[in-house]
CSV table of C-alpha atoms in Angstrom, one decimal:
chain,number,residue,atom,x,y,z
A,333,MET,CA,148.5,13.6,-26.2
A,334,ASN,CA,150.4,10.5,-27.0
A,335,ARG,CA,149.1,8.0,-29.4
A,336,ASN,CA,148.4,5.2,-26.9
A,337,LYS,CA,146.5,7.4,-24.5
A,338,ARG,CA,144.5,8.9,-27.4
A,339,GLU,CA,143.6,5.4,-28.7
A,340,LYS,CA,142.4,4.3,-25.3
A,341,GLU,CA,139.9,7.2,-25.1
A,342,TYR,CA,138.0,6.2,-28.2
A,343,TYR,CA,135.9,3.3,-29.3
A,344,SER,CA,134.3,2.4,-32.7
A,345,LEU,CA,130.9,1.0,-33.6
A,346,ASP,CA,128.9,0.7,-36.8
A,347,VAL,CA,125.9,3.1,-37.1
A,348,GLY,CA,124.0,2.3,-40.3
A,349,ASP,CA,126.4,2.4,-43.2
A,350,SER,CA,129.0,4.4,-41.2
A,351,THR,CA,131.5,3.7,-38.5
A,352,PHE,CA,131.5,6.1,-35.6
A,353,THR,CA,134.8,6.4,-33.6
A,354,VAL,CA,133.9,8.5,-30.6
A,355,LEU,CA,135.2,9.3,-27.1
A,356,LYS,CA,134.2,6.7,-24.5
A,357,ARG,CA,132.2,9.3,-22.6
A,358,TYR,CA,129.5,9.0,-25.3
A,359,GLN,CA,127.4,5.9,-25.0
A,360,ASN,CA,124.1,4.5,-26.3
A,361,LEU,CA,124.6,5.9,-29.8
A,362,ARG,CA,121.4,5.7,-32.0
A,363,PRO,CA,121.1,7.1,-35.5
A,364,ILE,CA,118.6,9.9,-35.9
A,365,GLY,CA,119.4,11.3,-39.3
A,366,SER,CA,121.7,11.6,-42.3
A,367,GLY,CA,122.4,14.1,-45.0
A,368,ALA,CA,124.9,15.3,-47.6
A,369,GLN,CA,127.7,16.0,-45.2
A,370,GLY,CA,127.2,13.5,-42.4
A,371,ILE,CA,125.3,11.2,-40.1
A,372,VAL,CA,123.8,12.3,-36.8
A,373,CYS,CA,123.3,10.1,-33.7
A,374,SER,CA,121.8,10.7,-30.3
A,375,ALA,CA,124.0,9.6,-27.4
A,376,TYR,CA,124.4,9.9,-23.7
A,377,ASP,CA,127.3,12.0,-22.5
A,378,HIS,CA,128.5,10.6,-19.2
A,379,ASN,CA,130.7,13.7,-18.5
A,380,LEU,CA,127.8,16.2,-18.8
A,381,GLU,CA,125.2,13.7,-17.7
A,382,ARG,CA,122.8,14.6,-20.5
A,383,ASN,CA,121.7,13.4,-23.9
A,384,VAL,CA,123.4,15.0,-26.9
A,385,ALA,CA,123.5,14.8,-30.7
A,386,ILE,CA,126.7,13.8,-32.4
A,387,LYS,CA,127.2,14.7,-36.0
A,388,LYS,CA,129.9,13.0,-38.0
A,389,LEU,CA,131.3,15.1,-40.8
A,390,SER,CA,132.8,12.5,-43.2
A,391,ARG,CA,135.9,13.9,-44.9
A,392,PRO,CA,134.5,17.5,-44.9
A,393,PHE,CA,137.4,18.6,-47.1
A,394,GLN,CA,136.5,16.3,-50.0
A,395,ASN,CA,135.9,19.4,-52.1
A,396,GLN,CA,136.2,23.1,-51.7
A,397,THR,CA,132.5,23.8,-51.2
A,398,HIS,CA,132.0,21.1,-48.5
A,399,ALA,CA,135.1,22.3,-46.8
A,400,LYS,CA,134.2,25.9,-46.8
A,401,ARG,CA,130.7,25.1,-45.4
A,402,ALA,CA,132.2,22.9,-42.7
A,403,TYR,CA,134.8,25.5,-41.7
A,404,ARG,CA,132.2,28.3,-41.6
A,405,GLU,CA,129.9,26.1,-39.5
A,406,LEU,CA,132.6,25.1,-37.1
A,407,VAL,CA,134.0,28.7,-36.6
A,408,LEU,CA,130.5,30.2,-36.1
A,409,MET,CA,129.3,27.5,-33.7
A,410,LYS,CA,132.4,28.0,-31.6
A,411,CYS,CA,131.7,31.8,-31.4
A,412,VAL,CA,128.0,32.0,-30.9
A,413,ASN,CA,126.5,31.6,-27.4
A,414,HIS,CA,122.8,32.5,-27.2
A,415,LYS,CA,119.9,30.6,-25.8
A,416,ASN,CA,118.1,30.7,-29.2
A,417,ILE,CA,121.0,29.3,-31.2
A,418,ILE,CA,122.0,25.7,-31.0
A,419,GLY,CA,124.9,25.1,-28.6
A,420,LEU,CA,128.1,23.4,-29.5
A,421,LEU,CA,129.2,21.1,-26.7
A,422,ASN,CA,132.3,19.5,-28.1
A,423,VAL,CA,134.4,19.0,-31.2
A,424,PHE,CA,136.9,16.1,-31.7
A,425,THR,CA,138.6,13.9,-34.3
A,426,PRO,CA,139.9,10.4,-33.6
A,427,GLN,CA,142.7,10.9,-36.1
A,428,LYS,CA,146.1,11.7,-34.6
A,429,THR,CA,147.8,13.8,-37.2
A,430,LEU,CA,147.0,16.2,-40.1
A,431,GLU,CA,148.1,13.5,-42.6
A,432,GLU,CA,145.6,11.0,-41.1
A,433,PHE,CA,142.8,13.5,-40.6
A,434,GLN,CA,139.5,12.4,-42.1
A,435,ASP,CA,136.6,12.9,-39.8
A,436,VAL,CA,135.2,15.7,-37.6
A,437,TYR,CA,132.6,15.0,-34.9
A,438,LEU,CA,130.4,17.9,-33.6
A,439,VAL,CA,128.5,17.4,-30.3
A,440,MET,CA,125.5,19.5,-29.9
A,441,GLU,CA,122.4,19.9,-27.8
A,442,LEU,CA,119.7,17.4,-28.5
A,443,MET,CA,116.2,18.8,-29.0
A,444,ASP,CA,112.7,17.3,-29.0
A,445,ALA,CA,111.4,18.2,-32.5
A,446,ASN,CA,111.8,20.5,-35.4
A,447,LEU,CA,109.4,23.2,-36.3
A,448,CYS,CA,107.9,21.2,-39.2
A,449,GLN,CA,106.1,19.2,-36.5
A,450,VAL,CA,105.0,22.2,-34.5
A,451,ILE,CA,103.4,23.6,-37.7
A,452,GLN,CA,100.9,20.8,-37.5
A,453,MET,CA,99.9,21.6,-33.9
A,454,GLU,CA,97.0,23.7,-32.7
A,455,LEU,CA,98.9,26.6,-31.2
A,456,ASP,CA,97.4,29.3,-29.0
A,457,HIS,CA,98.5,32.9,-29.4
A,458,GLU,CA,100.9,32.7,-26.5
A,459,ARG,CA,102.9,29.8,-28.0
A,460,LEU,CA,102.8,31.2,-31.5
A,461,SER,CA,104.0,34.7,-30.5
A,462,TYR,CA,106.6,33.2,-28.1
A,463,LEU,CA,108.1,31.0,-30.8
A,464,LEU,CA,108.3,34.0,-33.1
A,465,TYR,CA,109.9,36.1,-30.4
A,466,GLN,CA,112.6,33.5,-30.0
A,467,MET,CA,113.3,33.3,-33.7
A,468,LEU,CA,113.7,37.1,-33.8
A,469,CYS,CA,116.0,37.0,-30.8
A,470,GLY,CA,118.2,34.4,-32.4
A,471,ILE,CA,118.3,36.2,-35.7
A,472,LYS,CA,119.1,39.5,-34.0
A,473,HIS,CA,122.0,37.8,-32.3
A,474,LEU,CA,123.4,36.6,-35.6
A,475,HIS,CA,122.9,40.0,-37.1
A,476,ALA,CA,124.9,41.5,-34.3
A,477,ALA,CA,127.9,39.4,-35.5
A,478,GLY,CA,127.4,40.4,-39.1
A,479,ILE,CA,125.7,37.1,-40.0
A,480,ILE,CA,122.7,37.6,-42.2
A,481,HIS,CA,121.0,34.2,-42.5
A,482,ARG,CA,119.0,34.4,-45.7
A,483,ASP,CA,117.9,30.7,-45.5
A,484,LEU,CA,115.8,30.3,-42.4
A,485,LYS,CA,113.2,27.5,-42.6
A,486,PRO,CA,111.2,25.2,-40.3
A,487,SER,CA,113.6,22.3,-40.8
A,488,ASN,CA,116.5,24.3,-39.4
A,489,ILE,CA,114.6,25.4,-36.3
A,490,VAL,CA,114.2,23.1,-33.3
A,491,VAL,CA,112.0,23.2,-30.2
A,492,LYS,CA,111.7,21.5,-26.9
A,493,SER,CA,108.4,20.6,-25.2
A,494,ASP,CA,108.7,23.6,-22.9
A,495,CYS,CA,108.4,25.9,-25.9
A,496,THR,CA,112.0,26.9,-26.1
A,497,LEU,CA,113.3,27.4,-29.6
A,498,LYS,CA,116.8,27.3,-31.2
A,499,ILE,CA,118.1,28.0,-34.7
A,500,LEU,CA,120.3,25.2,-36.0
A,501,ASP,CA,122.4,26.6,-38.8
A,502,PHE,CA,123.9,29.9,-40.0
A,503,GLY,CA,122.4,30.1,-43.4
A,504,LEU,CA,124.1,30.9,-46.7
A,505,ALA,CA,127.6,32.3,-47.0
A,506,ARG,CA,127.5,35.5,-48.9
A,507,THR,CA,129.3,33.8,-51.8
A,508,ALA,CA,126.6,31.1,-52.0
A,509,ALA,CA,123.8,33.4,-53.1
A,510,THR,CA,121.9,32.4,-56.3
A,511,GLY,CA,119.5,34.6,-58.3
A,512,LEU,CA,116.4,34.0,-60.4
A,513,LEU,CA,118.2,33.4,-63.7
A,514,MET,CA,121.3,31.6,-62.3
A,515,THR,CA,122.0,27.9,-62.1
A,516,PRO,CA,119.7,26.6,-59.3
A,517,TYR,CA,121.1,24.6,-56.4
A,518,VAL,CA,119.6,22.0,-54.1
A,519,VAL,CA,117.6,24.3,-51.8
A,520,THR,CA,114.2,24.9,-50.2
A,521,ARG,CA,113.1,28.2,-51.7
A,522,TYR,CA,109.7,28.5,-49.9
A,523,TYR,CA,111.0,30.8,-47.3
A,524,ARG,CA,113.5,32.8,-49.3
A,525,ALA,CA,113.0,36.5,-49.6
A,526,PRO,CA,112.3,38.1,-53.0
A,527,GLU,CA,115.7,39.9,-53.0
A,528,VAL,CA,117.4,36.6,-52.7
A,529,ILE,CA,115.3,34.9,-55.3
A,530,LEU,CA,115.9,37.8,-57.7
A,531,GLY,CA,119.6,38.1,-57.0
A,532,MET,CA,119.3,41.6,-55.6
A,533,GLY,CA,121.3,43.3,-52.8
A,534,TYR,CA,119.9,42.6,-49.4
A,535,GLN,CA,119.9,43.9,-45.9
A,536,ALA,CA,119.3,42.4,-42.4
A,537,ASN,CA,115.5,42.3,-42.8
A,538,VAL,CA,115.9,39.7,-45.5
A,539,ASP,CA,115.4,37.3,-42.6
A,540,VAL,CA,112.2,38.9,-41.5
A,541,TRP,CA,110.6,37.7,-44.8
A,542,SER,CA,111.6,34.1,-43.9
A,543,ILE,CA,110.1,34.4,-40.4
A,544,GLY,CA,106.9,35.8,-42.0
A,545,CYS,CA,106.7,32.8,-44.3
A,546,ILE,CA,107.2,30.5,-41.3
A,547,MET,CA,104.6,32.4,-39.2
A,548,ALA,CA,102.1,32.1,-42.2
A,549,GLU,CA,102.7,28.4,-42.4
A,550,MET,CA,102.1,28.0,-38.6
A,551,VAL,CA,98.8,29.9,-39.0
A,552,ARG,CA,97.6,28.1,-42.2
A,553,GLY,CA,99.1,24.7,-41.6
A,554,SER,CA,100.6,24.6,-45.1
A,555,VAL,CA,103.4,26.3,-47.1
A,556,LEU,CA,102.5,29.8,-48.2
A,557,PHE,CA,104.6,30.0,-51.4
A,558,PRO,CA,105.3,26.4,-52.5
A,559,GLY,CA,107.4,27.1,-55.7
A,560,THR,CA,109.0,24.3,-57.6
A,561,ASP,CA,112.0,26.4,-58.7
A,562,HIS,CA,113.1,30.0,-58.4
A,563,ILE,CA,110.9,31.3,-61.2
A,564,ASP,CA,107.8,29.4,-60.0
A,565,GLN,CA,108.6,30.7,-56.5
A,566,TRP,CA,108.5,34.3,-57.7
A,567,ASN,CA,105.2,33.5,-59.5
A,568,LYS,CA,103.7,32.1,-56.3
A,569,VAL,CA,104.7,35.3,-54.4
A,570,ILE,CA,103.2,37.8,-56.8
A,571,GLU,CA,100.0,35.7,-57.4
A,572,GLN,CA,99.2,36.2,-53.7
A,573,LEU,CA,100.8,39.5,-52.8
A,574,GLY,CA,100.4,41.2,-56.1
A,575,THR,CA,102.9,42.5,-58.7
A,576,PRO,CA,105.3,44.9,-57.0
A,577,SER,CA,105.5,48.6,-57.9
A,578,GLN,CA,107.6,50.0,-60.8
A,579,GLU,CA,109.8,51.6,-58.1
A,580,PHE,CA,110.7,48.1,-57.0
A,581,LEU,CA,111.2,46.7,-60.5
A,582,MET,CA,113.7,49.5,-61.3
A,583,LYS,CA,116.0,48.0,-58.6
A,584,LEU,CA,116.3,44.7,-60.6
A,585,ASN,CA,119.1,44.1,-63.0
A,586,GLN,CA,118.0,44.4,-66.7
A,587,SER,CA,117.6,40.7,-67.5
A,588,VAL,CA,115.6,39.9,-64.4
A,589,ARG,CA,113.5,43.0,-64.8
A,590,THR,CA,112.7,42.1,-68.3
A,591,TYR,CA,111.5,38.7,-67.2
A,592,VAL,CA,109.5,40.0,-64.3
A,593,GLU,CA,107.8,42.8,-66.4
A,594,ASN,CA,106.8,40.2,-69.0
A,595,ARG,CA,104.9,38.1,-66.4
A,596,PRO,CA,101.1,38.6,-66.1
A,597,ARG,CA,100.2,41.3,-63.6
A,598,TYR,CA,98.5,40.3,-60.4
A,599,ALA,CA,96.4,42.4,-58.1
A,600,GLY,CA,97.1,40.1,-55.1
A,601,TYR,CA,94.8,39.6,-52.1
A,602,SER,CA,94.3,41.5,-48.9
A,603,PHE,CA,95.8,40.0,-45.8
A,604,GLU,CA,92.2,39.7,-44.4
A,605,LYS,CA,91.6,37.4,-47.4
A,606,LEU,CA,94.9,35.5,-47.1
A,607,PHE,CA,94.6,35.1,-43.3
A,608,PRO,CA,90.9,35.2,-42.2
A,609,ASP,CA,90.1,35.1,-38.5
A,610,VAL,CA,89.0,31.5,-38.8
A,611,LEU,CA,92.7,30.4,-39.2
A,612,PHE,CA,93.8,31.9,-35.9
A,613,PRO,CA,93.3,30.7,-32.4
A,614,ALA,CA,90.8,32.4,-30.1
A,615,ASP,CA,91.9,35.8,-28.8
A,616,SER,CA,94.1,35.5,-25.7
A,617,GLU,CA,92.6,36.9,-22.5
A,618,HIS,CA,95.9,36.7,-20.5
A,619,ASN,CA,98.2,38.6,-22.9
A,620,LYS,CA,95.5,40.4,-24.9
A,621,LEU,CA,96.9,38.8,-28.1
A,622,LYS,CA,94.5,38.9,-31.0
A,623,ALA,CA,94.2,37.6,-34.6
A,624,SER,CA,94.2,41.2,-35.8
A,625,GLN,CA,97.6,41.8,-34.2
A,626,ALA,CA,99.0,38.6,-35.7
A,627,ARG,CA,97.7,39.5,-39.2
A,628,ASP,CA,99.1,43.0,-38.9
A,629,LEU,CA,102.5,41.5,-38.1
A,630,LEU,CA,102.3,39.2,-41.1
A,631,SER,CA,101.4,42.2,-43.4
A,632,LYS,CA,104.5,44.0,-42.2
A,633,MET,CA,106.8,41.1,-42.6
A,634,LEU,CA,105.6,39.8,-46.0
A,635,VAL,CA,106.4,42.9,-48.0
A,636,ILE,CA,108.1,42.3,-51.3
A,637,ASP,CA,110.1,45.5,-51.3
A,638,ALA,CA,112.6,45.2,-48.5
A,639,SER,CA,112.9,48.9,-48.1
A,640,LYS,CA,109.3,48.9,-46.9
A,641,ARG,CA,109.5,45.7,-44.8
A,642,ILE,CA,109.6,45.8,-41.0
A,643,SER,CA,113.0,45.4,-39.4
A,644,VAL,CA,114.0,42.8,-36.7
A,645,ASP,CA,114.0,45.4,-34.0
A,646,GLU,CA,110.6,46.8,-35.1
A,647,ALA,CA,109.2,43.3,-35.2
A,648,LEU,CA,110.5,42.7,-31.6
A,649,GLN,CA,108.5,45.8,-30.6
A,650,HIS,CA,105.3,44.8,-32.3
A,651,PRO,CA,102.4,44.3,-29.9
A,652,TYR,CA,102.1,40.7,-31.0
A,653,ILE,CA,105.7,40.0,-29.9
A,654,ASN,CA,106.8,42.5,-27.3
A,655,VAL,CA,104.8,40.8,-24.5
A,656,TRP,CA,107.8,38.6,-24.1
A,657,TYR,CA,110.5,41.3,-24.5
A,658,ASP,CA,113.5,40.6,-22.2
A,659,PRO,CA,116.6,42.8,-22.6
A,660,THR,CA,118.9,40.0,-21.5
A,661,GLU,CA,117.6,37.9,-24.5
A,662,VAL,CA,117.1,40.6,-27.1
A,663,GLU,CA,120.3,42.6,-26.3
A,664,ALA,CA,122.7,39.7,-25.4
A,665,PRO,CA,126.4,40.5,-26.1
A,666,PRO,CA,127.1,39.8,-29.8
A,667,PRO,CA,129.3,36.8,-30.6
A,668,LEU,CA,132.9,37.8,-31.4
A,669,ILE,CA,133.7,36.4,-34.8
A,670,THR,CA,137.5,36.5,-35.1
A,671,ASP,CA,137.6,35.6,-38.8
A,672,LYS,CA,136.4,38.8,-40.4
A,673,GLN,CA,136.9,37.3,-43.9
A,674,LEU,CA,134.9,34.1,-43.2
A,675,ASP,CA,132.6,34.2,-46.1
A,676,GLU,CA,135.1,35.5,-48.6
A,677,ARG,CA,137.9,32.9,-47.9
A,678,GLU,CA,138.9,30.8,-50.8
A,679,HIS,CA,141.4,27.9,-50.4
A,680,THR,CA,142.6,24.7,-51.9
A,681,VAL,CA,141.2,21.5,-50.4
A,682,GLU,CA,144.5,20.8,-48.6
A,683,GLU,CA,144.4,24.3,-47.2
A,684,TRP,CA,140.8,23.9,-46.0
A,685,LYS,CA,141.8,20.6,-44.4
A,686,GLU,CA,144.6,22.2,-42.4
A,687,LEU,CA,142.3,25.1,-41.3
A,688,ILE,CA,139.6,22.7,-40.1
A,689,TYR,CA,142.2,20.5,-38.3
A,690,LYS,CA,143.6,23.6,-36.6
A,691,GLU,CA,140.0,24.6,-35.5
A,692,VAL,CA,139.5,21.1,-34.0
A,693,LEU,CA,142.9,21.2,-32.2
A,694,ASP,CA,142.1,24.7,-30.9
A,695,TRP,CA,138.9,23.4,-29.4
A,696,GLU,CA,140.6,20.6,-27.7
A,697,GLU,CA,143.2,23.0,-26.3
A,698,ARG,CA,140.5,25.4,-25.0
A,699,THR,CA,138.5,22.7,-23.2
A,700,LYS,CA,139.3,20.9,-20.0
A,701,ASN,CA,137.6,17.7,-18.8
A,702,GLY,CA,135.1,17.8,-21.6
A,703,VAL,CA,133.4,21.0,-20.4
A,704,ILE,CA,133.3,24.1,-22.6
A,705,ARG,CA,135.0,27.2,-21.3
A,706,GLY,CA,132.3,29.7,-20.5
A,707,GLN,CA,129.5,27.4,-21.6
A,708,PRO,CA,126.4,28.1,-19.5
A,709,ALA,CA,125.3,25.0,-17.7
A,710,SER,CA,121.6,25.5,-18.4
A,711,LEU,CA,121.9,25.4,-22.2
A,712,GLY,CA,119.1,23.1,-23.4
A,713,ALA,CA,117.9,20.0,-21.7
A,714,ALA,CA,117.9,16.3,-22.3
A,715,VAL,CA,115.5,14.9,-24.8
A,716,SER,CA,112.2,13.4,-23.5
A,717,SER,CA,112.6,9.8,-22.7
A,718,SER,CA,109.2,8.9,-24.0
A,719,PRO,CA,107.2,10.5,-26.7
A,720,GLN,CA,103.8,11.9,-25.9
A,721,GLN,CA,100.7,12.8,-27.9
A,722,HIS,CA,99.9,16.2,-29.1
A,723,GLN,CA,97.1,17.9,-31.0
A,724,HIS,CA,97.6,18.0,-34.8
A,725,HIS,CA,96.4,21.0,-36.9
A,726,PRO,CA,93.3,19.9,-38.8
A,727,SER,CA,94.9,21.1,-42.0
A,728,THR,CA,97.9,18.8,-42.6
A,729,SER,CA,100.1,19.6,-45.5
A,730,SER,CA,102.1,17.2,-47.6
A,731,SER,CA,105.3,18.9,-46.5
A,732,ALA,CA,104.8,17.7,-43.0
A,733,SER,CA,105.2,14.1,-43.9
A,734,ALA,CA,108.1,15.0,-46.1
A,735,ASN,CA,109.8,16.6,-43.1
A,736,ASP,CA,108.6,14.0,-40.6
A,737,VAL,CA,111.0,13.7,-37.9
A,738,SER,CA,111.3,9.9,-38.3
A,739,SER,CA,113.0,10.3,-41.6
A,740,MET,CA,115.4,13.0,-40.3
A,741,SER,CA,116.3,14.2,-43.8
A,742,THR,CA,117.0,17.9,-44.4
A,743,ASP,CA,114.8,19.7,-46.9
A,744,PRO,CA,113.6,16.8,-49.2
A,745,THR,CA,111.2,19.2,-50.8
A,746,LEU,CA,113.2,20.5,-53.7
A,747,THR,CA,116.2,19.3,-55.7
A,748,ASP,CA,117.9,20.7,-58.7
A,749,THR,CA,121.4,20.3,-60.0
A,750,ASP,CA,124.0,20.8,-57.4
A,751,SER,CA,123.9,19.3,-53.9
A,752,SER,CA,127.0,21.0,-52.7
A,753,LEU,CA,125.5,24.1,-51.2
A,754,GLU,CA,122.6,22.6,-49.3
A,755,THR,CA,124.1,20.4,-46.7
A,756,ALA,CA,122.0,18.2,-44.4
A,757,SER,CA,124.4,19.4,-41.8
A,758,THR,CA,123.2,20.0,-38.3
A,759,THR,CA,119.7,20.7,-39.5
A,760,THR,CA,116.7,18.4,-39.1
A,761,ALA,CA,118.7,15.5,-37.8
A,762,VAL,CA,119.7,17.3,-34.6
A,763,ALA,CA,116.2,18.7,-34.3
A,764,ALA,CA,114.6,15.3,-33.8
A,765,ALA,CA,113.8,13.4,-30.8
A,766,ALA,CA,116.1,10.5,-30.0
A,767,THR,CA,113.7,7.8,-30.9
A,768,THR,CA,113.7,5.0,-33.3
A,769,SER,CA,111.6,5.3,-36.5
A,770,ALA,CA,108.9,3.3,-34.9
A,771,ALA,CA,108.8,5.4,-31.8
A,772,ALA,CA,109.0,8.6,-33.9
A,773,ALA,CA,105.7,7.6,-35.5
A,774,THR,CA,104.2,8.7,-32.2
A,775,ALA,CA,104.1,12.5,-32.1
A,776,PRO,CA,106.2,14.4,-29.7
A,777,GLY,CA,104.9,15.9,-26.5
A,778,PRO,CA,102.8,19.1,-26.5
A,779,LEU,CA,104.4,22.5,-26.1
A,780,GLY,CA,104.3,23.4,-22.5
A,781,CYS,CA,103.8,26.8,-20.9
A,782,CYS,CA,105.8,29.6,-22.6
A,783,ARG,CA,107.2,31.0,-19.4
């Protein structure tokens, strides 16, 4: 594309403290969030005739860690196509050459709210089990591509008022793992599995623990294991679930095992005590879903020893989940990840810059008239034009206000020493309704029928 034609396709406007230079097809930009790696706006896409979220990555190659995260996110978003994973609609840069290259814009589906808000709602068994089913479907799809998330949390899960759910990010790169006694990073640890906290090896059901923690929070209305750092996180886990067996402790490396063995021993509580019937909605007449089934699922997900924890496939077959089982959703074709060394790649900043630029050019080459090749037309829906009221859970936790959609920040709960690994990337900002802060003070619409 020649320079003059390219320049005519773009326009610039100030959004908060940043200048967005976007294709003219995107109008009515409104800021809905910001984070470590960029700012997110809602916009109306005149080509697709729908509302979208536009995330500006400002100089994503400013250092190796940011660049690797941006490259990984872009490559994976281009490959994944599943109804429970956020859809990438467009990628572009207004710069014309590699030398000028500074900014990447990712255009994604715009959703109504993130799961932090839903946690504060009174959910019946149908909605609770259907949301969990969709999380498991999305995670299974990532696992099919060899992507083990390890960092699933409510702020990175978004929903629409019709009860559809999507996962926003792709979790930690394998090289980004941190252990109990290692230098901590800016992270939210509440949902991290013991094997991640303790720096152990892990398998696919590491993500089942996170879903269990999220389910527990949806039932209780508050965080189950609110640790202030990795060590405190471990303490919160064993205080409630009990000190694990010697068999488990022998799997730890010596320094971590010494610490864990020197902690006070806890008997833990039964799941009937942790999750009494009073916390659950009334039993469902329609789908025969009961508190006892939900509690049984929690007891199988929240197992410290991963070798004894339920798998994703087993969870999908659990009586509390399998009422929604649809082979087209559960067994969708896996994404084809062309870069088999994605997590192991190490490059200089300039090399990352060139790789990211090539990915953007590749997208532009593959797309015609602004429509993604092979992109299903039904992915997502436009954001609600006006927020509606919903029921709040009577037990409102402080984390809900911290994650309130009007602030659009990602994981403000815990900060340590290094902001490089935890990006505010797609996360909460894309999750939110396209409203101003004033409008966001009004809660989003209720979740509709599950099917």
